[in-house]
mmCIF file of C-alpha atoms in Angstrom:
data_model
loop_
_atom_site.group_PDB
_atom_site.id
_atom_site.type_symbol
_atom_site.label_atom_id
_atom_site.label_comp_id
_atom_site.label_asym_id
_atom_site.label_seq_id
_atom_site.Cartn_x
_atom_site.Cartn_y
_atom_site.Cartn_z
ATOM 1 C CA MET A 1 0.000 0.000 0.000
ATOM 2 C CA GLU A 2 1.320 3.402 -1.012
ATOM 3 C CA LEU A 3 0.008 6.736 0.200
ATOM 4 C CA SER A 4 -0.938 7.699 -3.351
ATOM 5 C CA GLU A 5 -3.351 4.723 -3.378
ATOM 6 C CA VAL A 6 -5.076 5.718 -0.124
ATOM 7 C CA THR A 7 -8.261 7.784 0.138
ATOM 8 C CA GLY A 8 -8.609 10.483 2.758
ATOM 9 C CA ASP A 9 -10.949 8.338 4.871
ATOM 10 C CA ARG A 10 -8.557 5.399 4.705
ATOM 11 C CA LEU A 11 -5.617 7.613 5.676
ATOM 12 C CA VAL A 12 -7.531 8.845 8.737
ATOM 13 C CA GLN A 13 -8.195 5.208 9.714
ATOM 14 C CA ILE A 14 -4.550 4.211 9.227
ATOM 15 C CA LEU A 15 -3.174 7.160 11.182
ATOM 16 C CA ALA A 16 -5.677 6.614 14.015
ATOM 17 C CA THR A 17 -4.656 2.954 14.145
ATOM 18 C CA LEU A 18 -0.954 3.821 14.258
ATOM 19 C CA ALA A 19 -1.537 6.396 17.015
ATOM 20 C CA ASN A 20 -1.633 3.636 19.652
ATOM 21 C CA PRO A 21 1.683 2.595 21.269
ATOM 22 C CA HIS A 22 0.619 -1.068 21.599
ATOM 23 C CA ARG A 23 -0.101 -1.264 17.877
ATOM 24 C CA MET A 24 3.210 0.381 17.013
ATOM 25 C CA ARG A 25 4.979 -2.209 19.201
ATOM 26 C CA ILE A 26 3.043 -5.034 17.527
ATOM 27 C CA LEU A 27 4.157 -3.832 14.087
ATOM 28 C CA ALA A 28 7.730 -3.472 15.329
ATOM 29 C CA THR A 29 7.655 -7.037 16.651
ATOM 30 C CA LEU A 30 6.116 -8.391 13.446
ATOM 31 C CA ALA A 31 8.816 -6.623 11.428
ATOM 32 C CA GLY A 32 10.962 -9.606 12.438
ATOM 33 C CA GLY A 33 8.571 -11.976 10.659
ATOM 34 C CA GLU A 34 5.151 -13.507 11.082
ATOM 35 C CA ASP A 35 4.149 -14.951 14.417
ATOM 36 C CA TYR A 36 1.175 -16.574 16.108
ATOM 37 C CA VAL A 37 -0.901 -14.907 18.802
ATOM 38 C CA SER A 38 0.315 -16.773 21.890
ATOM 39 C CA ARG A 39 4.013 -16.361 21.131
ATOM 40 C CA LEU A 40 3.518 -12.759 20.073
ATOM 41 C CA ALA A 41 1.693 -12.015 23.364
ATOM 42 C CA ARG A 42 4.560 -13.562 25.345
ATOM 43 C CA LYS A 43 7.168 -11.587 23.404
ATOM 44 C CA MET A 44 5.291 -8.367 24.054
ATOM 45 C CA GLY A 45 4.337 -9.105 27.652
ATOM 46 C CA ILE A 46 0.610 -8.472 27.143
ATOM 47 C CA SER A 47 -2.451 -10.693 27.375
ATOM 48 C CA ARG A 48 -3.692 -12.568 24.314
ATOM 49 C CA ALA A 49 -7.070 -10.853 24.685
ATOM 50 C CA LEU A 50 -5.533 -7.368 24.567
ATOM 51 C CA LEU A 51 -3.245 -8.383 21.718
ATOM 52 C CA GLN A 52 -6.171 -9.713 19.697
ATOM 53 C CA VAL A 53 -8.099 -6.447 20.127
ATOM 54 C CA HIS A 54 -5.157 -4.539 18.671
ATOM 55 C CA LEU A 55 -4.502 -7.103 15.934
ATOM 56 C CA ARG A 56 -8.124 -6.816 14.780
ATOM 57 C CA LYS A 57 -7.731 -3.032 14.482
ATOM 58 C CA LEU A 58 -4.445 -3.414 12.599
ATOM 59 C CA GLU A 59 -6.056 -5.934 10.266
ATOM 60 C CA ALA A 60 -9.104 -3.696 9.676
ATOM 61 C CA ALA A 61 -6.714 -0.882 8.719
ATOM 62 C CA GLY A 62 -4.953 -3.209 6.253
ATOM 63 C CA LEU A 63 -1.636 -3.063 8.107
ATOM 64 C CA VAL A 64 -1.465 -6.784 8.982
ATOM 65 C CA THR A 65 -2.840 -9.975 7.495
ATOM 66 C CA SER A 66 -3.712 -13.222 9.228
ATOM 67 C CA ARG A 67 -3.970 -16.874 8.352
ATOM 68 C CA LEU A 68 -5.014 -19.973 10.266
ATOM 69 C CA VAL A 69 -2.595 -22.880 10.483
ATOM 70 C CA LEU A 70 -3.381 -26.298 11.915
ATOM 71 C CA SER A 71 -0.585 -27.410 14.255
ATOM 72 C CA GLU A 72 0.669 -31.002 14.459
ATOM 73 C CA ASP A 73 -1.461 -31.611 17.564
ATOM 74 C CA GLY A 74 -4.593 -30.354 15.792
ATOM 75 C CA LYS A 75 -4.742 -26.864 17.296
ATOM 76 C CA ALA A 76 -5.733 -23.968 15.049
ATOM 77 C CA MET A 77 -3.123 -21.231 15.352
ATOM 78 C CA LYS A 78 -3.638 -17.764 13.927
ATOM 79 C CA TYR A 79 -0.516 -16.242 12.410
ATOM 80 C CA TYR A 80 -0.138 -12.522 11.714
ATOM 81 C CA ASP A 81 2.229 -10.750 9.365
ATOM 82 C CA ILE A 82 2.754 -7.168 8.260
ATOM 83 C CA GLU A 83 1.152 -6.087 5.021
ATOM 84 C CA PRO A 84 3.805 -3.994 3.223
ATOM 85 C CA PHE A 85 3.003 -0.290 3.314
ATOM 86 C CA SER A 86 4.721 3.027 2.759
ATOM 87 C CA LEU A 87 3.328 6.324 3.968
ATOM 88 C CA HIS A 88 5.452 9.337 3.125
ATOM 89 C CA LEU A 89 3.454 12.247 4.492
ATOM 90 C CA THR A 90 3.944 15.586 2.831
ATOM 91 C CA PRO A 91 1.675 18.636 2.774
ATOM 92 C CA GLU A 92 0.884 17.849 -0.872
ATOM 93 C CA ALA A 93 0.007 14.216 -0.126
ATOM 94 C CA LEU A 94 -2.252 15.277 2.742
ATOM 95 C CA ALA A 95 -3.925 17.884 0.532
ATOM 96 C CA ALA A 96 -4.596 15.255 -2.142
ATOM 97 C CA ALA A 97 -5.991 12.802 0.431
ATOM 98 C CA ALA A 98 -8.165 15.526 1.972
ATOM 99 C CA LEU A 99 -9.963 15.975 -1.354
ATOM 100 C CA SER A 100 -11.457 12.496 -1.031
ATOM 101 C CA LEU A 101 -12.636 12.797 2.592
ATOM 102 C CA THR A 102 -16.314 12.047 3.049
ATOM 103 C CA ALA A 103 -18.499 14.555 4.850
ATOM 104 C CA ASP A 104 -18.448 12.507 8.079
ATOM 105 C CA GLN A 105 -14.640 12.371 8.178
ATOM 106 C CA SER A 106 -14.133 16.038 7.341
ATOM 107 C CA LYS A 107 -16.371 17.030 10.278
ATOM 108 C CA GLY A 108 -14.530 14.767 12.747
ATOM 109 C CA ASP A 109 -12.659 17.618 14.454
ATOM 110 C CA ARG A 110 -15.698 19.831 14.995
ATOM 111 C CA LYS A 111 -17.543 19.707 18.293
#
């Protein structure tokens, strides 16, 4: 995914997803290669439940992908990996993305 391919609404979703320190740490950990939930939770020192909440948000934003693998003992293990992306933010790129914001997104700051 390249910034030029991203709509304004999608960029807002991606940036909001990346604004969480747990999710940044998850991506940093997955930069070393795919991993399954239990081992990833141990590496990060957080619960599987909390990890899965953040992984779902990362997956919804298109920043990670998942796949189920059946282990030798018959357990289903969910593996996660980073989906390659590049976001080079410039004023021009933000201006271009802003043109495609929907009405709901462009009003997000107003209260």
